[in-house]
Short mmCIF file of C-alpha atoms in Angstrom, two decimals:
data_model
loop_
_atom_site.label_atom_id
_atom_site.label_comp_id
_atom_site.label_asym_id
_atom_site.label_seq_id
_atom_site.Cartn_x
_atom_site.Cartn_y
_atom_site.Cartn_z
CA MET A 1180 -0.10 0.12 -0.03
CA ALA A 1181 2.67 2.46 0.98
CA GLU A 1182 4.43 1.76 -2.61
CA CYS A 1183 1.15 2.36 -4.20
CA ARG A 1184 0.44 5.60 -2.37
CA ARG A 1185 4.17 6.74 -3.33
CA ARG A 1186 3.50 5.86 -7.10
CA MET A 1187 0.23 7.87 -7.03
CA ARG A 1188 2.00 10.85 -5.35
CA LEU A 1189 4.64 10.68 -8.07
CA HIS A 1190 2.04 10.42 -10.78
CA SER A 1191 0.34 13.64 -9.45
CA ILE A 1192 3.59 15.58 -9.06
CA PHE A 1193 4.69 14.65 -12.58
CA HIS A 1194 1.42 15.81 -13.97
CA ARG A 1195 1.65 19.08 -12.15
CA LEU A 1196 5.28 19.39 -13.43
CA CYS A 1197 4.04 18.81 -17.09
CA CYS A 1198 1.65 21.54 -16.75
CA LEU A 1199 4.42 23.75 -15.37
CA ALA A 1200 6.70 23.02 -18.16
CA LEU A 1201 3.82 24.24 -20.59
CA LEU A 1202 3.25 27.37 -18.69
CA THR A 1203 6.81 28.01 -18.42
CA THR A 1204 7.41 27.84 -22.11
CA ALA A 1205 4.45 30.04 -22.75
CA THR A 1206 5.49 32.68 -20.33
CA LEU A 1207 9.09 32.69 -21.41
CA ALA A 1208 7.93 33.29 -24.99
CA CYS A 1209 6.60 36.59 -23.75
CA ILE A 1210 10.11 37.77 -23.11
CA HIS A 1211 12.23 38.95 -26.08
CA SER A 1212 15.93 39.45 -26.21
CA THR A 1213 15.36 43.14 -27.16
CA ASP A 1214 13.54 43.73 -23.95
CA LEU A 1215 16.40 42.44 -21.76
CA PRO A 1216 20.10 43.24 -21.10
CA VAL A 1217 22.37 41.41 -23.37
CA ASP A 1218 25.23 39.71 -22.68
CA VAL A 1219 13.44 12.17 10.94
CA ALA A 1220 13.23 10.54 12.91
CA THR A 1221 16.22 10.20 15.23
CA ALA A 1222 18.22 7.13 14.08
CA THR A 1223 21.37 5.48 15.34
CA SER A 1224 24.18 5.63 12.94
CA PRO A 1225 25.43 2.18 11.81
CA LEU A 1226 28.97 1.15 13.09
CA PRO A 1227 31.51 1.08 10.20
CA ARG A 1228 32.91 -2.29 9.19
CA PRO A 1229 36.20 -2.98 7.33
CA ASN A 1230 34.55 -3.63 3.97
CA ASP A 1231 31.86 -0.97 4.20
CA CYS A 1232 31.71 2.50 2.69
CA ARG A 1233 33.38 4.63 5.47
CA ALA A 1234 31.04 7.58 5.16
CA SER A 1235 27.59 7.30 6.79
CA PHE A 1236 26.33 10.82 6.39
CA PHE A 1237 26.04 13.23 3.58
CA ILE A 1238 25.01 16.85 3.08
CA LEU A 1239 23.72 17.02 -0.43
CA GLY A 1240 23.17 20.78 -0.82
CA THR A 1241 21.83 23.12 -1.77
CA ARG A 1242 24.62 25.41 -3.26
CA LYS A 1243 24.81 28.68 -1.17
CA ALA A 1244 22.69 27.58 1.72
CA GLY A 1245 25.09 27.47 4.48
CA THR A 1246 26.30 23.99 3.78
CA ALA A 1247 29.97 24.80 4.18
CA SER A 1248 29.34 26.27 7.79
CA LEU A 1249 26.98 23.35 8.71
CA TYR A 1250 29.46 20.55 7.71
CA ASN A 1251 32.29 22.25 9.55
CA TYR A 1252 30.08 22.69 12.46
CA ILE A 1253 29.17 18.97 12.46
CA VAL A 1254 32.85 17.75 12.24
CA LYS A 1255 33.87 19.62 15.26
CA HIS A 1256 31.85 17.12 17.36
CA PRO A 1257 34.24 14.79 19.10
CA GLN A 1258 32.46 11.68 17.48
CA VAL A 1259 32.62 12.85 13.95
CA ARG A 1260 35.66 12.65 11.84
CA PRO A 1261 36.10 14.99 8.90
CA LEU A 1262 37.30 14.32 5.39
CA LEU A 1263 41.07 13.75 5.06
CA PRO A 1264 43.38 16.41 3.74
CA ILE A 1265 41.62 17.93 0.86
CA ARG A 1266 41.30 16.60 -2.66
CA CYS A 1267 40.37 19.07 -5.48
CA GLN A 1268 39.77 17.88 -8.88
CA GLY A 1269 42.05 14.85 -8.07
CA ARG A 1270 44.77 16.86 -6.71
CA ARG A 1271 45.49 16.70 -2.94
CA HIS A 1272 46.43 19.75 -1.00
CA LYS A 1273 47.53 19.23 2.48
CA SER A 1274 47.70 22.81 3.70
CA ALA A 1275 45.47 24.45 1.52
CA VAL A 1276 44.76 27.43 -0.34
CA VAL A 1277 44.23 26.57 -3.84
CA CYS A 1278 41.68 24.47 -5.49
CA LEU A 1279 41.21 23.95 -9.02
CA TYR A 1280 37.73 24.23 -10.76
CA HIS A 1281 37.08 23.17 -14.28
CA HIS A 1282 35.43 26.10 -16.22
CA LYS A 1283 34.95 25.86 -19.89
CA HIS A 1284 37.63 23.44 -20.42
CA VAL A 1285 40.20 25.80 -18.27
CA TYR A 1286 41.21 24.89 -14.88
CA VAL A 1287 40.81 27.98 -12.79
CA ALA A 1288 42.86 28.32 -9.55
CA VAL A 1289 40.87 30.06 -6.79
CA SER A 1290 41.78 30.63 -3.30
CA LEU A 1291 39.93 28.67 -0.83
CA SER A 1292 40.55 27.30 2.72
CA PRO A 1293 40.83 23.36 2.91
CA GLU A 1294 37.42 23.30 4.79
CA LEU A 1295 35.58 24.35 1.52
CA CYS A 1296 36.74 21.79 -1.04
CA GLU A 1297 34.36 18.86 -1.69
CA PRO A 1298 34.98 15.36 -3.13
CA ASN A 1299 32.00 15.43 -5.56
CA ALA A 1300 32.69 11.73 -5.98
CA LEU A 1301 29.19 10.60 -6.52
CA SER A 1302 28.13 13.21 -9.13
CA GLU A 1303 28.68 13.51 -12.78
CA LEU A 1304 31.84 15.63 -12.08
CA HIS A 1305 34.12 12.63 -11.46
CA ASN A 1306 34.89 9.09 -12.34
CA TYR A 1307 35.88 7.86 -8.86
CA THR A 1308 36.07 4.32 -7.88
CA LEU A 1309 34.95 3.08 -4.37
CA ALA A 1310 38.56 2.52 -3.48
CA GLN A 1311 39.48 6.04 -4.44
CA TYR A 1312 36.38 7.40 -2.57
CA GLN A 1313 37.33 5.36 0.53
CA GLU A 1314 40.75 7.32 0.64
CA GLU A 1315 38.94 10.58 1.46
CA PHE A 1316 37.93 9.29 4.76
CA ALA A 1317 39.67 7.95 8.02
CA SER A 1318 40.21 4.22 8.03
CA ASP A 1319 40.73 3.96 11.75
CA LEU A 1320 37.16 5.03 12.96
CA ARG A 1321 36.29 3.96 16.51
CA THR A 1322 33.08 2.13 16.97
CA ASP A 1323 31.59 5.25 18.36
CA GLU A 1324 32.79 7.57 15.48
CA ILE A 1325 31.09 8.35 12.25
CA THR A 1326 32.39 10.23 9.19
CA GLY A 1327 30.73 11.76 6.18
CA GLU A 1328 31.05 14.54 3.61
CA LYS A 1329 29.41 17.60 1.88
CA SER A 1330 29.11 18.05 -1.90
CA VAL A 1331 26.55 20.40 -3.16
CA SER A 1332 26.51 18.78 -6.65
CA TYR A 1333 24.72 15.77 -5.13
CA LEU A 1334 21.08 17.25 -4.76
CA PRO A 1335 20.45 17.89 -8.56
CA SER A 1336 22.55 15.03 -9.54
CA VAL A 1337 21.08 11.91 -11.31
CA THR A 1338 24.23 9.89 -10.80
CA ALA A 1339 24.60 10.51 -7.01
CA PRO A 1340 21.77 8.65 -5.51
CA LEU A 1341 22.37 5.63 -7.72
CA LYS A 1342 26.10 5.66 -6.86
CA LEU A 1343 25.45 6.18 -3.20
CA LYS A 1344 23.11 3.21 -3.12
CA GLU A 1345 25.72 0.94 -4.86
CA TRP A 1346 28.71 2.04 -2.75
CA CYS A 1347 27.26 2.70 0.74
CA GLY A 1348 23.80 0.92 0.73
CA ASP A 1349 20.60 1.75 2.27
CA ASP A 1350 21.65 2.75 5.97
CA VAL A 1351 22.98 6.36 5.47
CA ARG A 1352 21.85 9.68 6.73
CA LEU A 1353 21.08 12.45 4.29
CA ILE A 1354 20.95 16.19 5.17
CA VAL A 1355 19.56 18.84 2.80
CA VAL A 1356 19.50 22.50 3.45
CA LEU A 1357 17.02 24.43 1.25
CA ARG A 1358 17.07 28.17 0.66
CA ASP A 1359 14.58 30.52 -1.16
CA PRO A 1360 15.74 30.03 -4.70
CA MET A 1361 15.93 33.59 -5.77
CA PRO A 1362 18.36 34.85 -2.98
CA ARG A 1363 20.10 31.68 -3.49
CA MET A 1364 20.69 32.32 -7.10
CA PHE A 1365 22.03 35.88 -6.38
CA SER A 1366 24.36 34.45 -3.82
CA GLN A 1367 25.65 31.95 -6.34
CA PHE A 1368 26.29 34.82 -8.85
CA HIS A 1369 28.49 36.60 -6.22
CA MET A 1370 30.40 33.40 -5.30
CA ARG A 1371 31.14 32.87 -8.94
CA LYS A 1372 32.45 36.47 -9.28
CA ARG A 1373 34.78 35.90 -6.28
CA LEU A 1374 35.94 32.65 -7.87
CA HIS A 1375 36.51 34.52 -11.27
CA THR A 1376 34.39 32.12 -13.18
CA LEU A 1377 32.31 34.90 -14.59
CA PRO A 1378 33.35 37.98 -16.49
CA ARG A 1379 34.26 40.77 -14.05
CA SER A 1380 31.93 43.13 -15.72
CA GLN A 1381 28.92 40.96 -15.86
CA SER A 1382 25.91 42.25 -13.84
CA PHE A 1383 23.50 40.20 -11.96
CA LEU A 1384 20.75 40.97 -14.61
CA GLN A 1385 23.07 39.76 -17.33
CA PHE A 1386 23.73 36.64 -15.55
CA ALA A 1387 20.03 35.99 -15.00
CA VAL A 1388 19.27 36.65 -18.68
CA SER A 1389 21.97 34.00 -19.62
CA GLN A 1390 20.69 31.55 -17.15
CA LEU A 1391 16.96 31.99 -18.29
CA LYS A 1392 17.73 31.66 -21.99
CA ALA A 1393 19.81 28.38 -21.36
CA PHE A 1394 16.93 26.97 -19.06
CA GLN A 1395 14.28 27.79 -21.64
CA ALA A 1396 16.37 26.17 -24.51
CA ALA A 1397 17.00 23.01 -22.43
CA GLU A 1398 13.43 22.77 -21.42
CA ARG A 1399 12.12 22.93 -24.82
CA ALA A 1400 14.57 20.28 -25.92
CA GLN A 1401 13.66 17.89 -23.25
CA PRO A 1402 10.11 18.73 -22.11
CA ASN A 1403 9.65 15.65 -20.02
CA TRP A 1404 13.15 15.72 -18.50
CA TYR A 1405 11.85 15.26 -14.86
CA GLN A 1406 10.34 11.82 -15.74
CA SER A 1407 13.47 10.38 -16.70
CA ASN A 1408 17.15 9.79 -15.44
CA THR A 1409 18.42 12.65 -17.44
CA MET A 1410 19.48 16.08 -16.22
CA LEU A 1411 18.81 19.38 -18.09
CA PHE A 1412 22.29 20.63 -16.78
CA LYS A 1413 25.34 19.28 -14.86
CA PRO A 1414 25.73 20.60 -11.38
CA ALA A 1415 26.44 24.15 -11.10
CA ALA A 1416 25.79 24.69 -15.00
CA ASN A 1417 22.58 26.55 -14.51
CA ALA A 1418 21.48 28.49 -11.38
CA ILE A 1419 17.54 28.25 -12.22
CA PHE A 1420 17.83 24.52 -12.51
CA GLU A 1421 19.54 24.08 -9.08
CA GLY A 1422 16.71 25.89 -7.42
CA LEU A 1423 14.02 23.35 -8.67
CA TYR A 1424 14.17 21.58 -5.34
CA ALA A 1425 10.84 19.50 -5.81
CA VAL A 1426 12.24 17.64 -8.74
CA HIS A 1427 15.83 16.86 -7.09
CA LEU A 1428 14.19 15.82 -3.80
CA GLU A 1429 11.71 13.40 -5.66
CA ARG A 1430 14.61 11.74 -7.38
CA TRP A 1431 16.31 11.12 -4.04
CA LEU A 1432 13.15 9.99 -2.32
CA HIS A 1433 12.74 7.47 -5.05
CA HIS A 1434 15.89 5.83 -3.69
CA TYR A 1435 15.67 6.63 0.05
CA PRO A 1436 12.72 6.87 2.45
CA ARG A 1437 11.93 10.13 4.02
CA THR A 1438 12.99 8.86 7.46
CA GLN A 1439 16.55 9.01 6.23
CA PHE A 1440 16.51 12.64 5.50
CA LYS A 1441 16.92 15.60 7.66
CA ILE A 1442 15.68 18.53 5.57
CA VAL A 1443 16.06 22.03 7.03
CA PHE A 1444 15.72 25.42 5.67
CA TYR A 1445 18.39 28.10 5.52
CA GLU A 1446 15.95 30.91 6.73
CA GLU A 1447 15.04 28.91 9.87
CA LEU A 1448 18.37 27.28 10.64
CA PHE A 1449 20.57 30.39 10.37
CA ARG A 1450 18.22 32.89 11.74
CA SER A 1451 20.03 33.45 15.01
CA HIS A 1452 22.72 31.81 17.11
CA ASP A 1453 20.03 29.95 19.10
CA THR A 1454 18.38 28.59 15.96
CA VAL A 1455 21.74 27.21 14.69
CA ALA A 1456 22.56 25.75 18.18
CA GLY A 1457 19.16 24.06 18.38
CA GLY A 1458 19.27 22.85 14.73
CA LEU A 1459 22.72 21.48 15.18
CA GLN A 1460 21.84 19.48 18.17
CA GLU A 1461 18.81 17.98 16.29
CA ILE A 1462 21.22 17.02 13.47
CA PHE A 1463 23.54 15.25 16.02
CA ALA A 1464 20.55 13.31 17.34
CA PHE A 1465 19.67 12.34 13.70
CA LEU A 1466 23.18 11.18 13.10
CA GLY A 1467 23.17 9.09 16.22
CA VAL A 1468 25.77 10.89 18.23
CA GLN A 1469 25.74 12.56 21.62
CA PRO A 1470 24.78 16.17 21.91
CA MET A 1471 27.62 18.71 21.68
CA SER A 1472 28.75 20.27 24.99
CA PRO A 1473 27.63 24.00 25.37
CA PRO A 1474 31.21 25.29 25.61
CA LEU A 1475 32.30 23.45 22.51
CA LEU A 1476 29.06 24.42 20.76
CA ASN A 1477 29.55 28.11 21.50
CA GLU A 1478 33.23 27.95 20.14
CA THR A 1479 32.03 26.06 17.00
CA LEU A 1480 29.46 28.61 16.18
CA SER A 1481 31.74 31.60 16.41
CA HIS A 1482 32.95 30.80 12.90
CA ARG A 1483 31.34 30.90 9.50
CA TYR A 1484 32.55 29.52 6.21
CA ASN A 1485 32.29 30.49 2.55
CA THR A 1486 30.31 33.53 3.32
CA GLN A 1487 30.25 37.00 1.55
CA THR A 1488 33.08 39.42 2.09
CA PRO A 1489 32.44 42.48 4.41
CA GLY A 1490 30.41 45.13 2.82
CA GLN A 1491 29.09 42.98 -0.01
CA ALA A 1492 25.22 43.33 -0.52
CA THR A 1493 23.24 40.29 0.18
CA ASN A 1494 20.32 41.24 -2.11
CA PRO A 1495 20.15 43.34 -5.32
CA LEU A 1496 18.48 46.64 -5.08
CA SER A 1497 15.28 44.98 -6.35
CA PHE A 1498 14.02 41.84 -7.87
CA ASP A 1499 11.47 43.76 -9.85
CA ALA A 1500 13.37 43.54 -13.29
CA PRO A 1501 11.17 41.65 -15.93
CA VAL A 1502 13.63 38.74 -16.29
CA LEU A 1503 13.73 38.19 -12.51
CA GLN A 1504 9.96 38.36 -12.14
CA VAL A 1505 9.74 35.51 -14.91
CA ILE A 1506 12.34 33.52 -12.81
CA GLN A 1507 10.43 34.12 -9.68
CA ARG A 1508 7.19 32.86 -11.28
CA ILE A 1509 9.03 29.62 -12.29
CA TYR A 1510 10.29 29.16 -8.88
CA ASN A 1511 6.75 29.79 -7.33
CA ARG A 1512 5.23 27.00 -9.33
CA TYR A 1513 7.84 24.50 -8.47
CA ASN A 1514 7.67 25.68 -4.86
CA SER A 1515 4.09 24.81 -4.64
CA VAL A 1516 4.96 21.20 -5.62
CA LEU A 1517 7.78 21.26 -3.05
CA GLU A 1518 5.32 21.94 -0.26
CA GLU A 1519 3.41 18.79 -1.35
CA VAL A 1520 6.66 16.79 -1.50
CA LEU A 1521 7.67 18.00 1.97
CA GLY A 1522 4.24 17.92 3.60
CA ARG A 1523 4.71 21.30 5.09
CA ALA A 1524 4.43 25.05 4.34
CA LEU A 1525 7.64 26.80 3.13
CA PRO A 1526 9.04 29.47 5.35
CA CYS A 1527 7.29 32.84 5.33
CA ALA A 1528 10.33 34.56 3.83
CA TRP A 1529 9.85 32.47 0.61
CA HIS A 1530 6.33 34.00 0.07
CA GLN A 1531 7.39 37.66 0.77
CA PRO A 1532 7.56 39.87 -2.25
CA LYS A 1533 11.20 40.12 -3.55
#
């Protein structure tokens, strides 16, 4: 009966997404290039065994939703072991500051601390073997210790849930942080400017236009993409696509039950010191480790990772440009499906005028 209900829900969601695709295409047709700028339940974590996948928890994303801070908070717990010294694009950096990102067939060196690099081993970005993946984690875990990783490419990935199932089996813990898609997209734009993977002179409106045109073209080419194991874009390739959380989560929920997910919202988790502290203790319970001591918790939360530089605006002057209004309408439609997938209302901030 449970499987039957799940299939009925999927059918309903896919039907609604089909309608959304038609509406999106019709709406996008109204915008012409001449009008726009150019250019869980608490669960006990399984004890690792020698032949098992060493990682037992995974932060799947989303990009620019505080996942770097969350992962680094989690691994400060005395029962949680972090990734071994960082590997970026297959090159290991023991101390730290340069990671190589592949951008338009050119490796771009960017300055990052070692806490920020990600394996991305389960996604389409790499061809890791399980043996190579195991090298990312400590091999001497005590029976009361766990380890895991964060790679924001996993949430929109088709490959990641399949490979995770094959390598690590059923008994894993999955953490997802969701953020209002439009501010998330704006934050991603600023991150890419910091990483020098966008032209220095490009404005946010120009970036939005380019993302919208690419999204429109891909959706026209594959109108039923969400019903198959295909992706409109590879991870990080399109900022609009990354914000379609309903589709990405449904794909993951096809492989793992809802009880193995801890889904939190950026706007609720990072609202204040107390909400982060409370949310972090809930996550520790979800992972099956002891609560973090108050002194260590306060020290841990005194740091932030991969955040904006001082003085950088967190929002554009307004989101009322025509192209941004079109993108917001796309998000609104998918967000209504997201509420159905999650069985709860989205945070109030998501419904406020941008």
